[in-house]
CSV table of C-alpha atoms in Angstrom, one decimal:
chain,number,residue,atom,x,y,z
A,1,MET,CA,67.5,37.6,-39.7
A,2,ASN,CA,70.6,35.4,-39.8
A,3,MET,CA,70.5,31.8,-41.1
A,4,LYS,CA,71.1,30.2,-37.7
A,5,LYS,CA,67.9,31.8,-36.3
A,6,ILE,CA,65.9,30.8,-39.4
A,7,SER,CA,67.1,27.2,-39.1
A,8,LYS,CA,66.2,27.0,-35.4
A,9,LEU,CA,62.8,28.5,-36.1
A,10,GLY,CA,62.1,26.0,-38.8
A,11,VAL,CA,63.1,23.0,-36.6
A,12,CYS,CA,60.8,24.3,-33.8
A,13,LEU,CA,57.9,24.8,-36.3
A,14,VAL,CA,58.2,21.4,-37.8
A,15,GLY,CA,58.4,19.9,-34.3
A,16,ALA,CA,55.3,21.7,-33.2
A,17,LEU,CA,53.4,20.7,-36.3
A,18,ALA,CA,54.4,17.1,-35.8
A,19,ILE,CA,53.1,17.1,-32.3
A,20,SER,CA,49.9,19.0,-32.8
A,21,GLY,CA,48.7,18.1,-36.2
A,22,PHE,CA,50.4,15.5,-38.4
A,23,ALA,CA,49.7,11.8,-38.0
A,24,GLN,CA,52.7,9.8,-36.8
A,25,ASP,CA,53.4,6.1,-37.0
A,26,TYR,CA,54.3,4.3,-33.7
A,27,SER,CA,53.1,0.9,-34.8
A,28,GLY,CA,54.9,-1.9,-33.2
A,29,GLN,CA,57.2,0.4,-31.3
A,30,ASP,CA,58.1,0.8,-27.6
A,31,LEU,CA,56.4,4.0,-26.4
A,32,ASN,CA,59.1,5.5,-24.3
A,33,MET,CA,57.4,8.9,-24.1
A,34,SER,CA,54.3,10.7,-22.8
A,35,PHE,CA,51.5,12.1,-25.0
A,36,ARG,CA,50.0,14.1,-22.1
A,37,ASP,CA,48.2,17.2,-23.3
A,38,LYS,CA,49.1,16.5,-27.0
A,39,ARG,CA,47.2,16.1,-30.2
A,40,ILE,CA,47.2,12.5,-31.6
A,41,ASP,CA,44.9,12.9,-34.6
A,42,GLY,CA,45.4,9.9,-36.9
A,43,PHE,CA,48.4,8.5,-34.9
A,44,ASP,CA,49.0,4.8,-35.4
A,45,PHE,CA,49.8,3.0,-32.1
A,46,SER,CA,48.8,-0.4,-33.4
A,47,ASP,CA,50.7,-3.2,-31.7
A,48,ALA,CA,52.8,-0.6,-29.8
A,49,LYS,CA,54.0,-1.3,-26.3
A,50,ALA,CA,53.7,1.2,-23.4
A,51,LYS,CA,56.5,1.7,-20.9
A,52,LYS,CA,55.3,1.6,-17.3
A,53,ASN,CA,55.3,5.0,-15.6
A,54,VAL,CA,56.3,6.7,-18.8
A,55,THR,CA,53.6,6.3,-21.5
A,56,ASP,CA,50.7,8.6,-20.7
A,57,PHE,CA,47.7,9.9,-22.6
A,58,GLN,CA,46.2,12.2,-19.9
A,59,ARG,CA,44.3,15.1,-21.4
A,60,SER,CA,45.4,14.1,-24.9
A,61,ALA,CA,43.1,14.9,-27.8
A,62,GLY,CA,42.5,13.7,-31.3
A,63,GLU,CA,40.4,12.0,-33.9
A,64,LYS,CA,40.8,8.5,-35.3
A,65,PRO,CA,43.9,7.4,-33.4
A,66,ASN,CA,44.6,3.7,-33.9
A,67,PHE,CA,45.4,1.6,-30.8
A,68,GLN,CA,44.5,-1.8,-32.3
A,69,GLY,CA,46.4,-4.6,-30.6
A,70,ALA,CA,48.4,-2.1,-28.6
A,71,GLN,CA,49.9,-3.2,-25.2
A,72,LEU,CA,48.8,-0.3,-22.9
A,73,PRO,CA,48.4,-1.8,-19.4
A,74,GLU,CA,48.0,0.7,-16.5
A,75,VAL,CA,48.2,3.6,-19.0
A,76,SER,CA,46.1,6.7,-18.1
A,77,PHE,CA,43.7,8.4,-20.5
A,78,ARG,CA,42.2,10.5,-17.7
A,79,ASN,CA,40.3,13.5,-19.0
A,80,ALA,CA,41.4,12.7,-22.6
A,81,VAL,CA,39.1,13.9,-25.5
A,82,ILE,CA,39.3,11.3,-28.3
A,83,SER,CA,36.8,10.3,-31.0
A,84,GLU,CA,36.6,7.5,-33.5
A,85,ALA,CA,39.5,5.6,-31.9
A,86,ASN,CA,40.2,2.0,-32.7
A,87,PHE,CA,41.0,0.0,-29.5
A,88,LYS,CA,40.2,-3.4,-31.1
A,89,ASN,CA,41.9,-6.3,-29.3
A,90,ALA,CA,44.1,-3.8,-27.3
A,91,ASN,CA,45.5,-4.7,-23.9
A,92,LEU,CA,43.9,-2.1,-21.6
A,93,LYS,CA,44.3,-3.9,-18.3
A,94,LYS,CA,44.1,-1.5,-15.3
A,95,VAL,CA,43.9,1.6,-17.6
A,96,THR,CA,42.4,4.8,-16.3
A,97,ILE,CA,39.7,6.3,-18.5
A,98,SER,CA,38.0,8.1,-15.7
A,99,GLY,CA,36.6,11.5,-16.7
A,100,ALA,CA,37.7,10.9,-20.3
A,101,ASP,CA,35.4,11.7,-23.4
A,102,ILE,CA,36.1,8.9,-25.9
A,103,ARG,CA,33.2,8.8,-28.4
A,104,ASN,CA,32.2,6.7,-31.4
A,105,SER,CA,35.2,4.3,-30.7
A,106,ASN,CA,35.6,0.6,-31.2
A,107,PHE,CA,36.7,-1.5,-28.2
A,108,LYS,CA,35.8,-4.9,-29.7
A,109,GLY,CA,37.8,-7.7,-28.0
A,110,ALA,CA,39.8,-5.4,-25.8
A,111,ASP,CA,41.1,-6.6,-22.5
A,112,MET,CA,39.9,-4.0,-19.9
A,113,GLU,CA,40.2,-6.1,-16.8
A,114,GLU,CA,40.3,-3.8,-13.7
A,115,ALA,CA,40.0,-0.7,-15.9
A,116,ASP,CA,38.6,2.5,-14.3
A,117,LEU,CA,35.9,4.1,-16.5
A,118,TYR,CA,34.3,6.1,-13.6
A,119,ARG,CA,32.3,9.0,-15.1
A,120,ALA,CA,33.8,8.4,-18.6
A,121,THR,CA,31.8,9.6,-21.6
A,122,LEU,CA,31.7,6.9,-24.2
A,123,LEU,CA,28.7,7.9,-26.3
A,124,GLY,CA,28.5,5.9,-29.5
A,125,SER,CA,31.4,3.6,-28.5
A,126,GLN,CA,30.9,-0.2,-28.8
A,127,PHE,CA,32.2,-3.0,-26.6
A,128,PRO,CA,31.5,-6.5,-28.0
A,129,ASN,CA,33.6,-9.3,-26.5
A,130,VAL,CA,35.4,-6.9,-24.1
A,131,ASN,CA,36.8,-8.3,-20.8
A,132,PHE,CA,35.5,-6.0,-18.0
A,133,LYS,CA,36.4,-8.3,-15.1
A,134,ASN,CA,36.7,-6.4,-11.9
A,135,ALA,CA,36.4,-3.1,-13.8
A,136,ARG,CA,34.7,0.0,-12.5
A,137,LEU,CA,32.2,1.5,-14.9
A,138,ASP,CA,30.0,3.4,-12.4
A,139,ALA,CA,28.3,6.5,-13.8
A,140,MET,CA,29.8,6.2,-17.2
A,141,LYS,CA,27.8,7.5,-20.2
A,142,VAL,CA,27.0,5.3,-23.2
A,143,ALA,CA,24.5,5.7,-26.0
A,144,ASP,CA,21.2,3.8,-26.2
A,145,GLU,CA,21.6,0.4,-27.9
A,146,THR,CA,25.3,0.1,-27.0
A,147,ASP,CA,26.8,-3.3,-27.9
A,148,PHE,CA,28.0,-5.2,-24.8
A,149,SER,CA,27.3,-8.7,-26.3
A,150,LYS,CA,29.5,-11.5,-25.0
A,151,VAL,CA,31.2,-9.1,-22.6
A,152,ASP,CA,32.7,-10.5,-19.4
A,153,PHE,CA,31.4,-8.3,-16.5
A,154,THR,CA,32.5,-10.8,-13.8
A,155,GLN,CA,32.7,-8.8,-10.5
A,156,ALA,CA,32.4,-5.5,-12.4
A,157,SER,CA,30.7,-2.5,-10.8
A,158,VAL,CA,28.3,-0.9,-13.3
A,159,MET,CA,26.2,1.2,-10.9
A,160,ASP,CA,24.1,4.3,-11.9
A,161,VAL,CA,24.6,3.7,-15.7
A,162,ASP,CA,22.0,4.4,-18.4
A,163,LEU,CA,22.0,1.1,-20.4
A,164,THR,CA,18.7,1.6,-22.1
A,165,ARG,CA,18.2,-0.9,-24.9
A,166,ALA,CA,21.8,-2.1,-24.6
A,167,ASP,CA,22.7,-5.5,-26.0
A,168,LEU,CA,24.1,-7.8,-23.2
A,169,SER,CA,23.2,-11.0,-24.9
A,170,LYS,CA,25.5,-13.9,-24.0
A,171,ALA,CA,27.3,-11.6,-21.6
A,172,ASN,CA,28.7,-13.0,-18.3
A,173,LEU,CA,27.3,-10.9,-15.4
A,174,THR,CA,28.5,-13.2,-12.5
A,175,ASN,CA,28.9,-11.2,-9.3
A,176,ALA,CA,28.5,-7.9,-11.2
A,177,ASN,CA,26.7,-5.0,-9.5
A,178,PHE,CA,24.2,-3.0,-11.7
A,179,SER,CA,22.5,-1.3,-8.8
A,180,ARG,CA,20.3,1.7,-9.7
A,181,SER,CA,21.2,1.5,-13.4
A,182,LEU,CA,18.6,2.2,-16.2
A,183,MET,CA,18.2,-0.9,-18.2
A,184,GLY,CA,14.9,-0.6,-19.9
A,185,GLU,CA,14.4,-2.9,-22.9
A,186,VAL,CA,17.9,-4.3,-22.3
A,187,ASN,CA,18.6,-7.6,-24.1
A,188,LEU,CA,19.9,-10.3,-21.7
A,189,LYS,CA,19.0,-13.2,-23.8
A,190,LYS,CA,21.2,-16.2,-22.9
A,191,ALA,CA,23.3,-14.1,-20.5
A,192,THR,CA,25.0,-15.7,-17.5
A,193,LEU,CA,23.3,-14.2,-14.3
A,194,VAL,CA,24.8,-15.7,-11.2
A,195,LYS,CA,24.9,-13.5,-8.0
A,196,THR,CA,24.2,-10.5,-10.1
A,197,ASP,CA,22.9,-7.4,-8.2
A,198,PHE,CA,20.1,-5.4,-9.9
A,199,THR,CA,18.9,-3.6,-6.8
A,200,ALA,CA,16.6,-0.7,-7.7
A,201,CYS,CA,17.3,-1.1,-11.4
A,202,ASN,CA,14.9,0.0,-14.0
A,203,LEU,CA,14.5,-3.2,-16.1
A,204,ILE,CA,11.2,-2.4,-17.8
A,205,ALA,CA,10.5,-4.7,-20.8
A,206,ALA,CA,13.9,-6.3,-20.3
A,207,ASN,CA,14.5,-9.6,-22.2
A,208,PHE,CA,15.6,-12.5,-20.0
A,209,LYS,CA,14.5,-15.2,-22.4
A,210,GLY,CA,16.2,-18.6,-21.8
A,211,VAL,CA,18.3,-17.3,-18.8
A,212,ASP,CA,19.0,-19.2,-15.6
A,213,LEU,CA,18.7,-16.7,-12.7
A,214,ILE,CA,20.9,-18.0,-9.8
A,215,ASN,CA,21.2,-16.1,-6.6
A,216,VAL,CA,20.2,-12.9,-8.4
A,217,ASN,CA,19.0,-9.8,-6.5
A,218,PHE,CA,16.1,-7.8,-8.0
A,219,SER,CA,15.0,-6.2,-4.8
A,220,LYS,CA,13.1,-2.9,-5.5
A,221,ALA,CA,13.8,-3.4,-9.3
A,222,GLY,CA,11.3,-2.3,-11.9
A,223,LEU,CA,10.6,-5.4,-14.0
A,224,SER,CA,7.3,-4.4,-15.6
A,225,GLN,CA,6.6,-6.1,-18.9
A,226,ALA,CA,9.8,-8.1,-18.7
A,227,ASN,CA,10.1,-11.3,-20.7
A,228,PHE,CA,10.8,-14.3,-18.5
A,229,SER,CA,9.9,-17.1,-20.9
A,230,GLY,CA,11.9,-20.2,-20.4
A,231,VAL,CA,13.6,-18.7,-17.3
A,232,GLU,CA,14.7,-20.7,-14.3
A,233,PHE,CA,14.6,-19.0,-10.9
A,234,GLN,CA,17.0,-20.3,-8.2
A,235,ASN,CA,17.1,-18.4,-5.0
A,236,VAL,CA,16.2,-15.1,-6.6
A,237,ASN,CA,15.3,-12.0,-4.5
A,238,LEU,CA,12.3,-10.2,-5.8
A,239,GLN,CA,11.3,-8.4,-2.6
A,240,GLU,CA,9.5,-5.1,-3.4
A,241,ALA,CA,10.2,-5.6,-7.1
A,242,ASP,CA,7.6,-4.3,-9.6
A,243,LEU,CA,6.5,-7.1,-11.9
A,244,SER,CA,3.4,-5.4,-13.1
A,245,LEU,CA,2.0,-6.0,-16.7
A,246,THR,CA,4.1,-9.2,-16.9
A,247,GLU,CA,3.0,-12.7,-17.9
A,248,PHE,CA,4.0,-15.8,-16.0
A,249,ASP,CA,2.8,-19.1,-17.3
A,250,ASP,CA,3.9,-22.3,-15.5
A,251,VAL,CA,6.9,-20.5,-14.1
A,252,ASP,CA,8.4,-21.9,-10.9
A,253,LEU,CA,8.9,-19.1,-8.4
A,254,SER,CA,9.1,-21.4,-5.4
A,255,LYS,CA,12.8,-20.6,-4.9
A,256,THR,CA,12.3,-16.8,-4.8
A,257,GLN,CA,11.8,-14.2,-2.1
A,258,LEU,CA,8.6,-12.3,-3.1
A,259,GLN,CA,7.6,-10.2,0.0
A,260,LYS,CA,5.9,-7.0,-1.1
A,261,ALA,CA,6.5,-7.7,-4.8
A,262,LYS,CA,4.0,-6.1,-7.2
A,263,PHE,CA,2.2,-8.1,-9.8
A,264,ALA,CA,-0.3,-5.4,-10.6
A,265,GLN,CA,-2.1,-6.0,-14.0
A,266,SER,CA,-0.1,-9.1,-14.5
A,267,THR,CA,-1.4,-12.5,-15.6
A,268,LEU,CA,-0.2,-15.5,-13.6
A,269,SER,CA,-1.3,-19.0,-14.8
A,270,SER,CA,-0.5,-22.5,-13.5
A,271,MET,CA,1.9,-21.1,-10.9
A,272,THR,CA,3.1,-22.8,-7.7
A,273,PHE,CA,3.5,-20.7,-4.5
A,274,LYS,CA,3.0,-23.5,-2.1
A,275,GLY,CA,4.4,-22.6,1.4
A,276,GLN,CA,6.0,-19.4,0.2
A,277,ASP,CA,6.1,-16.1,2.1
A,278,LEU,CA,4.1,-13.7,0.0
A,279,THR,CA,3.4,-11.1,2.7
A,280,GLY,CA,2.2,-7.9,1.3
A,281,VAL,CA,2.4,-9.0,-2.4
A,282,VAL,CA,0.2,-7.0,-4.7
A,283,PHE,CA,-1.8,-8.8,-7.5
A,284,ASP,CA,-4.2,-5.9,-8.1
A,285,LYS,CA,-6.2,-5.6,-11.4
A,286,GLY,CA,-4.7,-8.7,-12.9
A,287,ALA,CA,-5.6,-12.3,-13.3
A,288,VAL,CA,-4.4,-15.3,-11.2
A,289,LYS,CA,-5.5,-18.7,-12.6
A,290,LYS,CA,-5.0,-22.4,-11.8
A,291,SER,CA,-2.3,-21.6,-9.2
A,292,ASN,CA,-1.5,-23.2,-5.9
A,293,PHE,CA,-1.0,-21.1,-2.7
A,294,ASP,CA,-1.5,-23.9,-0.2
A,295,LYS,CA,0.0,-23.0,3.2
A,296,ALA,CA,1.6,-19.8,1.9
A,297,LYS,CA,2.0,-16.7,4.1
A,298,MET,CA,-0.1,-14.1,2.4
A,299,ASN,CA,-1.0,-11.6,5.2
A,300,LYS,CA,-2.0,-8.2,3.8
A,301,THR,CA,-1.7,-9.5,0.2
A,302,SER,CA,-3.9,-7.6,-2.2
A,303,PHE,CA,-6.1,-9.0,-5.0
A,304,PHE,CA,-8.0,-5.8,-5.5
A,305,ASP,CA,-10.2,-5.9,-8.6
A,306,THR,CA,-8.4,-9.1,-9.7
A,307,GLU,CA,-9.8,-12.3,-11.4
A,308,VAL,CA,-8.9,-15.2,-9.1
A,309,SER,CA,-10.0,-18.5,-10.6
A,310,LYS,CA,-9.4,-22.2,-10.0
A,311,CYS,CA,-6.8,-21.5,-7.3
A,312,GLU,CA,-6.0,-23.4,-4.1
A,313,PHE,CA,-5.5,-21.6,-0.8
A,314,ARG,CA,-5.7,-24.6,1.6
A,315,GLY,CA,-4.4,-23.6,5.1
A,316,THR,CA,-3.1,-20.3,3.7
A,317,GLU,CA,-2.5,-17.3,6.0
A,318,LEU,CA,-4.6,-14.5,4.5
A,319,THR,CA,-5.1,-12.2,7.5
A,320,LYS,CA,-6.1,-8.7,6.4
A,321,ALA,CA,-5.9,-9.8,2.7
A,322,VAL,CA,-7.7,-7.6,0.2
A,323,PHE,CA,-10.2,-9.0,-2.3
A,324,ASP,CA,-12.2,-5.9,-2.7
A,325,GLY,CA,-13.9,-5.9,-6.1
A,326,ALA,CA,-12.3,-9.2,-7.0
A,327,TYR,CA,-13.9,-11.9,-9.2
A,328,ILE,CA,-13.4,-15.1,-7.3
A,329,LYS,CA,-14.5,-18.3,-9.1
A,330,LYS,CA,-14.0,-22.0,-8.4
A,331,ASN,CA,-11.4,-21.6,-5.7
A,332,ILE,CA,-10.7,-23.5,-2.5
A,333,PHE,CA,-10.0,-21.6,0.7
A,334,ASP,CA,-10.5,-24.6,3.1
A,335,GLY,CA,-8.8,-24.1,6.4
A,336,ALA,CA,-7.3,-20.8,5.5
A,337,ASP,CA,-6.9,-18.0,8.0
A,338,MET,CA,-8.7,-15.0,6.5
A,339,ASP,CA,-9.4,-13.0,9.7
A,340,LYS,CA,-10.2,-9.4,8.9
A,341,ALA,CA,-10.0,-10.1,5.2
A,342,ASN,CA,-11.7,-7.5,2.9
A,343,LEU,CA,-14.0,-9.2,0.4
A,344,ALA,CA,-16.3,-6.2,0.0
A,345,ASN,CA,-17.8,-5.7,-3.5
A,346,SER,CA,-16.4,-9.0,-4.7
A,347,THR,CA,-18.1,-11.6,-6.8
A,348,ILE,CA,-17.7,-15.1,-5.4
A,349,GLN,CA,-18.9,-18.1,-7.3
A,350,GLN,CA,-18.5,-21.9,-6.8
A,351,THR,CA,-16.0,-21.4,-4.1
A,352,ASP,CA,-15.4,-23.2,-0.8
A,353,PHE,CA,-14.5,-21.7,2.6
A,354,ILE,CA,-14.9,-24.9,4.6
A,355,GLY,CA,-13.4,-24.6,8.1
A,356,THR,CA,-12.0,-21.2,7.1
A,357,GLN,CA,-11.4,-18.5,9.7
A,358,LEU,CA,-13.1,-15.3,8.6
A,359,ASN,CA,-13.5,-13.5,11.9
A,360,GLY,CA,-14.1,-9.8,11.3
A,361,ALA,CA,-14.1,-10.2,7.5
A,362,SER,CA,-16.2,-8.0,5.3
A,363,PHE,CA,-18.6,-9.1,2.6
A,364,ALA,CA,-20.3,-5.7,2.3
A,365,GLY,CA,-21.7,-5.3,-1.2
A,366,ALA,CA,-20.4,-8.8,-2.2
A,367,LYS,CA,-22.3,-11.1,-4.6
A,368,LEU,CA,-22.1,-14.8,-3.5
A,369,GLU,CA,-23.4,-17.7,-5.5
A,370,ASN,CA,-22.9,-21.4,-4.9
A,371,VAL,CA,-20.5,-20.8,-2.0
A,372,ARG,CA,-19.9,-23.0,1.1
A,373,PHE,CA,-19.0,-21.7,4.5
A,374,THR,CA,-19.4,-25.0,6.3
A,375,ASN,CA,-17.9,-24.9,9.8
A,376,ALA,CA,-16.3,-21.6,9.1
A,377,LYS,CA,-15.5,-19.2,12.0
A,378,MET,CA,-17.2,-15.9,11.1
A,379,LYS,CA,-17.5,-13.9,14.3
A,380,ASN,CA,-18.0,-10.2,13.7
A,381,VAL,CA,-18.3,-10.7,10.0
A,382,LYS,CA,-20.0,-7.9,8.1
A,383,ILE,CA,-22.9,-8.4,5.7
A,384,ASP,CA,-24.7,-5.3,4.6
A,385,ALA,CA,-27.9,-4.4,2.6
A,386,ASP,CA,-25.9,-4.4,-0.7
A,387,THR,CA,-24.8,-8.0,-0.2
A,388,LYS,CA,-26.4,-10.6,-2.4
A,389,MET,CA,-26.4,-14.4,-1.7
A,390,GLN,CA,-27.8,-17.3,-3.6
A,391,ASN,CA,-27.2,-21.0,-2.9
A,392,VAL,CA,-24.9,-20.2,0.0
A,393,ASP,CA,-24.3,-22.8,2.8
A,394,PHE,CA,-23.6,-21.7,6.4
A,395,SER,CA,-24.0,-25.1,8.0
A,396,GLY,CA,-22.0,-25.3,11.2
A,397,ALA,CA,-20.6,-21.7,10.7
A,398,ASP,CA,-20.1,-19.5,13.7
A,399,LEU,CA,-21.7,-16.1,12.9
A,400,SER,CA,-21.9,-14.9,16.6
A,401,ASP,CA,-21.6,-11.2,16.9
A,402,ALA,CA,-21.8,-10.8,13.2
A,403,LYS,CA,-23.1,-7.5,11.8
A,404,ILE,CA,-25.8,-8.6,9.5
A,405,GLU,CA,-28.2,-6.2,7.8
A,406,LYS,CA,-31.2,-7.3,5.7
A,407,PHE,CA,-29.6,-8.4,2.4
A,408,THR,CA,-30.9,-10.1,-0.7
A,409,ALA,CA,-30.9,-13.8,0.1
A,410,LYS,CA,-32.1,-16.8,-1.9
A,411,LYS,CA,-31.5,-20.4,-0.8
A,412,VAL,CA,-29.2,-19.4,2.0
A,413,ILE,CA,-28.8,-22.5,4.2
A,414,TYR,CA,-28.0,-22.9,7.9
A,415,ASP,CA,-28.4,-25.8,10.4
A,416,SER,CA,-28.8,-26.5,14.1
A,417,ARG,CA,-25.0,-26.0,14.6
A,418,THR,CA,-24.9,-22.6,13.0
A,419,LYS,CA,-24.4,-19.8,15.5
A,420,PHE,CA,-26.0,-16.4,15.1
A,421,PRO,CA,-25.9,-13.1,17.1
A,422,ALA,CA,-28.2,-13.0,20.2
A,423,GLY,CA,-31.8,-12.4,19.3
A,424,PHE,CA,-31.2,-12.9,15.5
A,425,GLU,CA,-34.1,-14.4,13.6
A,426,PRO,CA,-32.5,-16.2,10.7
A,427,ARG,CA,-35.7,-16.8,8.7
A,428,GLN,CA,-36.5,-13.1,8.7
A,429,TYR,CA,-33.1,-12.6,7.0
A,430,GLY,CA,-33.7,-15.3,4.4
A,431,PHE,CA,-31.8,-18.2,6.1
A,432,THR,CA,-33.4,-21.6,5.7
A,433,LYS,CA,-32.8,-24.9,7.5
A,434,PRO,CA,-32.7,-28.1,5.3
A,435,GLY,CA,-36.2,-29.5,5.0
A,436,GLU,CA,-37.9,-26.2,5.5
A,437,LYS,CA,-39.6,-24.3,2.7
A,438,ALA,CA,-37.1,-21.8,1.4
A,439,ALA,CA,-37.1,-18.3,2.9
A,440,GLU,CA,-36.2,-15.5,0.6
A,441,VAL,CA,-35.4,-11.8,1.1
A,442,VAL,CA,-35.1,-9.1,-1.6
A,443,VAL,CA,-33.5,-5.8,-0.9
A,444,GLN,CA,-33.8,-3.1,-3.5
A,445,GLY,CA,-31.4,-0.2,-3.0
A,446,ASN,CA,-32.7,2.1,-0.3
A,447,LYS,CA,-36.2,0.6,-0.4
A,448,LYS,CA,-37.4,-1.5,2.5
A,449,SER,CA,-36.7,-5.1,2.2
A,450,SER,CA,-39.5,-7.5,1.2
A,451,VAL,CA,-39.7,-10.9,2.8
A,452,THR,CA,-41.8,-13.7,1.4
A,453,ASP,CA,-44.7,-15.1,3.4
A,454,ASP,CA,-42.7,-18.2,4.0
A,455,ALA,CA,-40.0,-16.2,5.7
A,456,MET,CA,-42.2,-14.2,8.1
A,457,PRO,CA,-44.1,-15.7,11.0
A,458,LYS,CA,-47.8,-15.8,10.2
A,459,LYS,CA,-50.3,-13.8,12.3
A,460,LYS,CA,-53.4,-15.6,13.5
A,461,LYS,CA,-56.6,-14.0,12.1
A,462,LYS,CA,-59.3,-13.0,14.7
A,463,LYS,CA,-62.7,-14.6,14.1
A,464,LYS,CA,-65.5,-12.1,13.6
A,465,LYS,CA,-68.4,-12.4,16.1
A,466,LYS,CA,-71.8,-13.3,14.3
A,467,HIS,CA,-74.8,-11.1,15.2
A,468,SER,CA,-78.1,-13.0,15.8
A,469,ASP,CA,-81.6,-11.5,15.4
A,470,ASP,CA,-82.1,-11.9,19.1
A,471,ASP,CA,-79.2,-9.6,19.8
A,472,ASP,CA,-80.9,-6.9,17.8
A,473,GLU,CA,-84.0,-7.1,19.9
């Protein structure tokens, strides 16, 4: 082999090794070249400047390249495979990282405005203080607990992303769209949430502590066990959201949309829902205390097996509402519309239904004590043999066409204005007028009811005819 051929071979070999394996220093230089399909292991691009339409990293590969402070606007990293890269404080405006696999890398402080990260794999990479304004991050893959603290997501699209336990504290999410993303246990403490879209997101146990929610959309979102302490709600959409197992204490939800929201197994205390539309809201198996629902729309709302105490429902629409199995104590339902409400199997104590509409309502199996139905409209109401009443006042109530079986009754009051079904004998059912001796009925399971003597009309005893001695003769 002659010397010329050996020399050419050596040059080619050195060039190939330089491109494929040996780290090269481009720091501070103008990058008037393409690195497409090349190895960039350990290359130093710090403070380097890309040339538009020339510099390219598509399908490049390598470990530990350094891009710190580099000016790389509009450069493409599409389908690149890079790990442990340093992009700290780099200018990555409008870069394309779509489809790339860039793992365990540091993007701290990078400017990624309008960047395209669609379907990028970024497992183990961190993004504190990054500018993601108008960026597309849909369907990208990041690891649990990824750091997005103090990130600017203004108008960014972050749909269908798994952000479980991510740190978004102090981040700006104004006008950002996180629809359908998985954000369980995410930290949003002191974040800016204005016109943010969380439609159908999983936000279970998310931390919103101290956040002002302004024009935020949580429709159909899962917010079970979320922390809303110190949160301000301003025009927030919570329609069909799941807020189960969540505590709300003196939280103002008056400026929210709550139709069909779910508060199952939640505790709500000192809340104000006055005049709100709560149609179809679910409060099942929870506790609602010291709250105001005056004049709210609550048709088909459910309080199944719920403790409802010291609440106000004056003039509230509760048509077909469900209180089955509920514990209802010291509440006011005066003037409410509760037509066809289900109060079966409930326990009702020290509660007023004065002037309430209860037409077609069911009290089957309910236990009522110290309850007032004064002037209530109760046509077609259902009271069965398992119902128990003590100290209940039906003065002026309209019970016409009511379906009343013999039930356990003690000190159940009615007056001359009370209307009963045709042919109904109130005293035989334990009803007593003021001034009369109390009637009382006790029903024991499937046994026949026993009515006290005072309740039943007394039969006149026939006098026995005396026989004289003369008659015997």
